[in-house]
Amino acid sequence: MSGASILLLMGILAHQPETLPLSEVERADPMRLAPAVLPPEIAGQVTGGWVRRMWMPGQVHRALFWETPQPHRPGLCARRVHVVELVNAEAPGHEAPRGTPLAPRSLGDGVQYGPSHPEPATFERCAELTGYVAGPVEDTEAQLRMMLRLTEAMRLAEESGPLPFELACESETADACADPREALSALPLDRLIGLRLRNTQYRVDDTTPGVRIRKMEPVMDGRWPEASVEFDTSGSDGKSWSVTLVGADRLETVRLRRSTIIRH
């Protein structure tokens, strides 16, 4: 997401209504809200979105709008998104009058990506996907590489051959990890909500007598050593999957964890 694109969108939004009443934002249909907060040439491209209240003081609602998803490369779909925040920092929480004015402000635009596994990335498949995520633009390629490693691991787990990586599974309930390969192969990609790259490489500097300084090594050539993949709640137990992918040059370890996660 470039600074130029953010400034451009903010400039265009200056020509939109200065405020909208809370009643038109709270639980709004994103397709009806889009023309009110986006310029016409962008609002006309929007095919879906969501509007959510953020858990912070005042009345803060965030709206995400997306354009038509399309194939990005084998196994991956992409969609351009636009994010707008509607804010009244002084308004009371749940007791705010429905006429409370909220001021729209652009948070910019960008691209989200989603894995099409187990099907090819076609226009039809991309349109039905719900598990789209995004990250820093400079880390896009590394993020997509980890995403494809996950879906390849799911494919291999569904087959009967030996796995070329270590697999571990931990759960608050015994049945979720009864068969780790089945758990991996059946991860709910439609509930994918985040993929975060993690640097776990450190070195210890003990050149100063009596002092040990732990320093993080820089990530070179996008070779992140780990990725943390998060899923929203799924299944009848209401718990969530978290997956850790380990390996800079190849997938070495997959760690699954199913637990109760409360998100706001």
Coordinates of N, CA and C in Angstrom, one line a residue, residues 87-231:
V87 N -15.4 7.9 12.5 CA -15.0 8.1 13.8 C -15.7 9.3 14.5
N88 N -16.1 9.1 15.7 CA -16.5 10.2 16.6 C -15.9 9.9 18.0
A89 N -14.7 10.4 18.2 CA -13.9 10.0 19.4 C -14.6 10.5 20.7
E90 N -15.4 11.5 20.6 CA -16.0 12.0 21.9 C -17.4 11.3 22.2
A91 N -17.9 10.6 21.3 CA -19.2 10.0 21.6 C -19.1 8.9 22.6
P92 N -20.2 8.7 23.4 CA -20.2 7.6 24.4 C -20.3 6.2 23.6
G93 N -20.0 5.2 24.4 CA -19.9 3.9 23.8 C -21.2 3.4 23.2
H94 N -21.9 2.4 23.9 CA -23.1 1.8 23.4 C -24.3 2.7 23.6
E95 N -24.1 3.8 24.3 CA -25.2 4.7 24.6 C -25.3 5.9 23.6
A96 N -24.5 5.9 22.6 CA -24.4 7.1 21.7 C -25.8 7.2 20.9
P97 N -26.3 8.4 20.8 CA -27.6 8.6 20.0 C -27.4 8.1 18.6
R98 N -28.4 7.7 18.0 CA -28.3 7.2 16.6 C -28.0 8.3 15.6
G99 N -28.2 9.5 16.0 CA -27.9 10.6 15.1 C -26.5 11.1 15.3
T100 N -25.7 10.5 16.1 CA -24.3 10.9 16.4 C -23.5 10.9 15.1
P101 N -22.9 12.1 14.7 CA -22.2 12.2 13.5 C -20.8 11.5 13.5
L102 N -20.5 10.7 12.5 CA -19.2 10.0 12.4 C -18.5 10.6 11.1
A103 N -17.3 10.9 11.3 CA -16.5 11.5 10.2 C -15.7 10.4 9.5
P104 N -15.9 10.2 8.2 CA -15.1 9.2 7.4 C -13.7 9.7 7.1
R105 N -12.8 8.8 7.2 CA -11.4 9.1 6.8 C -10.8 7.8 6.2
S106 N -10.1 8.0 5.2 CA -9.5 6.9 4.4 C -8.3 6.3 5.2
L107 N -8.2 5.0 5.3 CA -7.0 4.3 5.7 C -6.2 3.8 4.6
G108 N -6.6 4.1 3.3 CA -5.9 3.7 2.2 C -6.5 2.5 1.5
D109 N -5.7 2.0 0.5 CA -6.1 0.8 -0.3 C -5.0 -0.2 -0.3
G110 N -5.2 -1.4 -0.8 CA -4.2 -2.4 -0.9 C -4.7 -3.7 -1.5
V111 N -4.0 -4.8 -1.3 CA -4.4 -6.0 -2.0 C -4.4 -7.1 -0.9
Q112 N -5.5 -8.0 -0.9 CA -5.5 -9.1 0.0 C -5.4 -10.4 -0.9
Y113 N -4.8 -11.4 -0.3 CA -4.6 -12.7 -1.0 C -5.2 -13.9 -0.2
G114 N -5.7 -14.9 -1.0 CA -6.3 -16.0 -0.4 C -5.9 -17.3 -1.1
P115 N -5.7 -18.4 -0.4 CA -5.4 -19.7 -1.1 C -6.6 -20.4 -1.6
S116 N -6.6 -20.9 -2.9 CA -7.7 -21.5 -3.5 C -7.8 -23.0 -3.2
H117 N -6.8 -23.6 -2.5 CA -6.8 -25.0 -2.2 C -8.1 -25.4 -1.6
P118 N -8.6 -26.6 -2.0 CA -8.0 -27.6 -2.9 C -8.3 -27.5 -4.4
E119 N -8.8 -26.4 -4.8 CA -9.2 -26.2 -6.2 C -8.3 -25.2 -6.8
P120 N -8.2 -25.2 -8.2 CA -7.4 -24.2 -8.9 C -7.9 -22.8 -8.7
A121 N -7.1 -21.8 -8.9 CA -7.5 -20.4 -8.7 C -8.1 -19.9 -10.0
T122 N -9.4 -20.1 -10.1 CA -10.2 -19.6 -11.2 C -11.0 -18.4 -10.7
F123 N -11.6 -17.7 -11.7 CA -12.4 -16.5 -11.3 C -13.6 -17.0 -10.4
E124 N -14.2 -18.1 -10.7 CA -15.3 -18.6 -9.9 C -14.9 -19.0 -8.5
R125 N -13.7 -19.7 -8.4 CA -13.2 -20.1 -7.1 C -12.8 -18.8 -6.3
C126 N -12.2 -17.9 -6.9 CA -11.7 -16.7 -6.2 C -12.9 -15.9 -5.7
A127 N -14.0 -15.9 -6.4 CA -15.2 -15.1 -6.0 C -15.9 -15.7 -4.8
E128 N -15.8 -17.0 -4.6 CA -16.4 -17.6 -3.4 C -15.5 -17.7 -2.2
L129 N -14.2 -17.4 -2.3 CA -13.3 -17.5 -1.2 C -13.7 -16.4 -0.2
T130 N -13.5 -16.8 1.1 CA -13.7 -15.8 2.2 C -12.4 -15.6 3.0
G131 N -11.4 -16.5 2.9 CA -10.2 -16.4 3.7 C -9.1 -15.6 3.0
Y132 N -9.3 -14.3 2.9 CA -8.3 -13.4 2.3 C -7.6 -12.7 3.5
V133 N -6.3 -12.5 3.3 CA -5.5 -11.8 4.3 C -4.5 -10.9 3.6
A134 N -3.9 -10.0 4.3 CA -2.9 -9.0 3.8 C -1.8 -8.8 4.8
G135 N -0.7 -8.3 4.3 CA 0.4 -7.9 5.2 C 1.2 -6.8 4.6
P136 N 2.3 -6.4 5.2 CA 3.2 -5.3 4.6 C 3.5 -5.6 3.2
V137 N 3.4 -4.6 2.3 CA 3.7 -4.8 0.9 C 5.1 -5.3 0.7
E138 N 6.1 -4.9 1.4 CA 7.4 -5.3 1.2 C 7.6 -6.8 1.5
D139 N 6.7 -7.4 2.3 CA 6.8 -8.9 2.6 C 5.8 -9.7 1.8
T140 N 5.2 -9.2 0.8 CA 4.1 -9.9 0.1 C 4.6 -11.3 -0.4
E141 N 5.8 -11.3 -1.1 CA 6.3 -12.5 -1.7 C 6.5 -13.6 -0.6
A142 N 7.2 -13.2 0.5 CA 7.4 -14.1 1.5 C 6.1 -14.6 2.1
Q143 N 5.2 -13.8 2.3 CA 3.9 -14.2 2.8 C 3.2 -15.2 1.9
L144 N 3.2 -14.9 0.6 CA 2.6 -15.8 -0.3 C 3.3 -17.2 -0.4
R145 N 4.6 -17.1 -0.2 CA 5.4 -18.4 -0.2 C 5.0 -19.2 1.0
M146 N 4.8 -18.6 2.1 CA 4.4 -19.4 3.3 C 2.9 -19.9 3.1
M147 N 2.1 -19.1 2.5 CA 0.7 -19.5 2.2 C 0.7 -20.8 1.4
L148 N 1.5 -20.8 0.3 CA 1.6 -22.0 -0.6 C 2.2 -23.2 0.1
R149 N 3.2 -22.9 1.0 CA 3.8 -24.0 1.8 C 2.7 -24.7 2.7
L150 N 1.8 -23.8 3.3 CA 0.7 -24.4 4.1 C -0.2 -25.3 3.3
T151 N -0.6 -24.8 2.1 CA -1.6 -25.6 1.3 C -0.9 -26.8 0.8
E152 N 0.4 -26.8 0.5 CA 1.1 -28.0 0.0 C 1.2 -29.0 1.1
A153 N 1.4 -28.5 2.4 CA 1.5 -29.4 3.5 C 0.1 -30.0 3.7
M154 N -1.0 -29.3 3.5 CA -2.3 -29.8 3.7 C -2.5 -30.9 2.6
R155 N -2.1 -30.7 1.4 CA -2.2 -31.7 0.3 C -1.5 -33.0 0.7
L156 N -0.2 -32.8 1.1 CA 0.6 -34.0 1.5 C 0.0 -34.8 2.7
A157 N -0.6 -34.0 3.6 CA -1.2 -34.7 4.8 C -2.4 -35.5 4.4
E158 N -3.0 -35.1 3.4 CA -4.2 -35.9 2.9 C -3.8 -37.2 2.2
E159 N -2.6 -37.2 1.7 CA -2.1 -38.4 1.0 C -1.6 -39.4 2.1
S160 N -1.1 -40.6 1.6 CA -0.7 -41.6 2.5 C 0.8 -41.7 2.7
G161 N 1.5 -41.0 1.9 CA 3.0 -41.1 2.0 C 3.6 -40.4 3.2
P162 N 4.9 -40.7 3.5 CA 5.5 -40.0 4.6 C 5.6 -38.5 4.4
L163 N 5.6 -37.7 5.4 CA 5.6 -36.3 5.3 C 7.1 -35.8 5.3
P164 N 7.4 -34.9 4.5 CA 8.8 -34.3 4.5 C 9.1 -33.3 5.5
F165 N 8.2 -33.2 6.5 CA 8.4 -32.2 7.6 C 7.8 -32.8 8.9
E166 N 8.2 -32.3 10.0 CA 7.7 -32.7 11.3 C 6.4 -32.1 11.5
L167 N 5.5 -32.9 12.1 CA 4.1 -32.4 12.4 C 3.8 -32.7 13.9
A168 N 3.4 -31.6 14.6 CA 3.0 -31.7 15.9 C 1.6 -31.0 16.1
C169 N 0.8 -31.5 17.1 CA -0.5 -31.0 17.3 C -0.8 -31.0 18.7
E170 N -1.3 -29.9 19.2 CA -1.7 -29.7 20.6 C -3.1 -29.1 20.7
S171 N -3.9 -29.5 21.6 CA -5.3 -29.1 21.7 C -5.8 -29.1 23.1
E172 N -6.7 -28.2 23.4 CA -7.4 -28.2 24.7 C -8.3 -29.4 24.9
T173 N -8.7 -30.0 23.8 CA -9.5 -31.2 23.8 C -8.8 -32.3 23.1
A174 N -9.0 -33.5 23.6 CA -8.2 -34.7 23.1 C -8.5 -35.0 21.6
D175 N -9.8 -34.9 21.3 CA -10.2 -35.4 20.0 C -9.7 -34.6 18.8
A176 N -9.4 -33.3 19.0 CA -9.0 -32.4 17.9 C -7.6 -32.8 17.3
C177 N -6.8 -33.4 18.1 CA -5.5 -33.9 17.6 C -5.3 -35.4 17.6
A178 N -6.5 -36.1 17.6 CA -6.4 -37.5 17.6 C -5.7 -38.0 16.3
D179 N -5.8 -37.4 15.2 CA -5.1 -37.7 14.0 C -4.6 -36.4 13.4
P180 N -3.3 -36.0 13.8 CA -2.7 -34.8 13.3 C -2.7 -34.6 11.8
R181 N -2.5 -35.6 11.0 CA -2.6 -35.5 9.6 C -3.9 -35.1 9.1
E182 N -5.0 -35.7 9.7 CA -6.3 -35.3 9.3 C -6.6 -33.8 9.7
A183 N -6.1 -33.5 10.9 CA -6.4 -32.1 11.4 C -5.7 -31.1 10.4
L184 N -4.5 -31.4 10.0 CA -3.8 -30.5 9.1 C -4.5 -30.4 7.7
S185 N -4.8 -31.6 7.2 CA -5.5 -31.6 5.8 C -6.8 -30.9 5.8
A186 N -7.5 -30.8 7.0 CA -8.8 -30.3 7.0 C -8.9 -28.9 7.6
L187 N -7.8 -28.2 7.7 CA -7.8 -26.8 8.2 C -8.8 -26.0 7.4
P188 N -9.6 -25.2 8.2 CA -10.7 -24.4 7.5 C -10.2 -23.1 6.8
L189 N -9.7 -23.2 5.6 CA -9.1 -22.1 4.9 C -10.2 -21.0 4.7
D190 N -11.4 -21.3 4.7 CA -12.5 -20.3 4.6 C -12.5 -19.4 5.9
R191 N -11.9 -19.8 7.0 CA -11.8 -19.1 8.2 C -10.5 -18.5 8.5
L192 N -9.6 -18.4 7.5 CA -8.3 -17.8 7.6 C -8.4 -16.3 7.8
I193 N -7.8 -15.8 8.9 CA -7.9 -14.4 9.2 C -6.5 -13.7 9.3
G194 N -5.4 -14.4 9.3 CA -4.1 -13.8 9.4 C -3.0 -14.7 9.1
L195 N -1.9 -14.1 8.5 CA -0.7 -14.8 8.3 C 0.4 -13.8 8.6
R196 N 1.2 -14.0 9.7 CA 2.2 -13.1 10.2 C 3.6 -13.8 10.1
L197 N 4.5 -13.1 9.4 CA 5.9 -13.6 9.4 C 6.6 -13.3 10.7
R198 N 7.4 -14.2 11.1 CA 8.1 -14.0 12.4 C 9.5 -14.3 12.3
N199 N 10.3 -13.4 12.9 CA 11.8 -13.6 12.9 C 12.2 -14.2 14.3
T200 N 12.8 -15.4 14.2 CA 13.2 -16.0 15.5 C 14.7 -16.2 15.5
Q201 N 15.4 -15.6 14.7 CA 16.9 -15.7 14.6 C 17.5 -14.6 15.4
Y202 N 18.3 -15.1 16.4 CA 19.0 -14.1 17.3 C 20.5 -14.5 17.4
R203 N 21.3 -13.6 17.8 CA 22.7 -13.9 18.2 C 23.0 -13.2 19.5
V204 N 23.9 -13.7 20.3 CA 24.2 -13.2 21.6 C 25.5 -12.5 21.5
D205 N 25.5 -11.2 21.9 CA 26.8 -10.4 21.9 C 27.2 -10.3 23.4
D206 N 28.3 -11.0 23.7 CA 28.9 -11.0 25.0 C 30.3 -10.5 25.1
T207 N 30.6 -9.5 24.2 CA 31.9 -8.9 24.1 C 32.2 -8.0 25.3
T208 N 31.1 -7.5 25.9 CA 31.3 -6.6 27.1 C 31.3 -7.5 28.3
P209 N 32.3 -7.4 29.1 CA 32.4 -8.3 30.3 C 31.1 -8.1 31.2
G210 N 30.5 -9.2 31.6 CA 29.4 -9.2 32.5 C 28.1 -8.9 31.8
V211 N 28.1 -8.6 30.5 CA 26.8 -8.2 29.8 C 26.6 -9.2 28.6
R212 N 25.4 -9.7 28.5 CA 25.0 -10.5 27.4 C 23.8 -9.8 26.7
I213 N 24.0 -9.4 25.4 CA 23.0 -8.7 24.7 C 22.4 -9.6 23.6
R214 N 21.1 -9.8 23.6 CA 20.5 -10.7 22.6 C 20.0 -9.8 21.4
K215 N 20.5 -10.0 20.2 CA 20.2 -9.2 19.1 C 19.5 -10.0 18.0
M216 N 18.5 -9.4 17.4 CA 17.8 -10.1 16.3 C 18.6 -10.0 15.0
E217 N 18.8 -11.1 14.4 CA 19.4 -11.0 13.1 C 18.5 -10.5 12.0
P218 N 19.0 -9.7 11.0 CA 18.2 -9.2 10.0 C 17.7 -10.3 9.0
V219 N 16.5 -10.2 8.5 CA 15.9 -11.2 7.5 C 16.5 -10.8 6.2
M220 N 17.2 -11.7 5.6 CA 17.8 -11.5 4.3 C 17.1 -12.2 3.2
D221 N 16.9 -11.5 2.1 CA 16.3 -12.0 0.8 C 14.9 -12.6 1.1
G222 N 14.1 -12.1 2.1 CA 12.8 -12.6 2.3 C 12.8 -14.0 3.0
R223 N 13.9 -14.4 3.5 CA 13.9 -15.8 4.1 C 13.5 -15.7 5.6
W224 N 12.2 -15.6 5.8 CA 11.7 -15.6 7.1 C 11.7 -17.0 7.7
P225 N 12.2 -17.1 9.0 CA 12.3 -18.5 9.5 C 11.0 -19.1 10.0
E226 N 10.0 -18.2 10.2 CA 8.7 -18.8 10.7 C 7.5 -17.9 10.2
A227 N 6.4 -18.5 10.2 CA 5.1 -17.8 9.9 C 4.0 -18.3 10.9
S228 N 3.2 -17.4 11.4 CA 2.1 -17.8 12.3 C 0.8 -17.6 11.5
V229 N 0.0 -18.6 11.4 CA -1.2 -18.6 10.6 C -2.4 -18.7 11.6
E230 N -3.3 -17.7 11.5 CA -4.4 -17.7 12.4 C -5.8 -17.9 11.7
F231 N -6.6 -18.7 12.4 CA -8.0 -19.0 11.8 C -9.0 -18.5 12.8

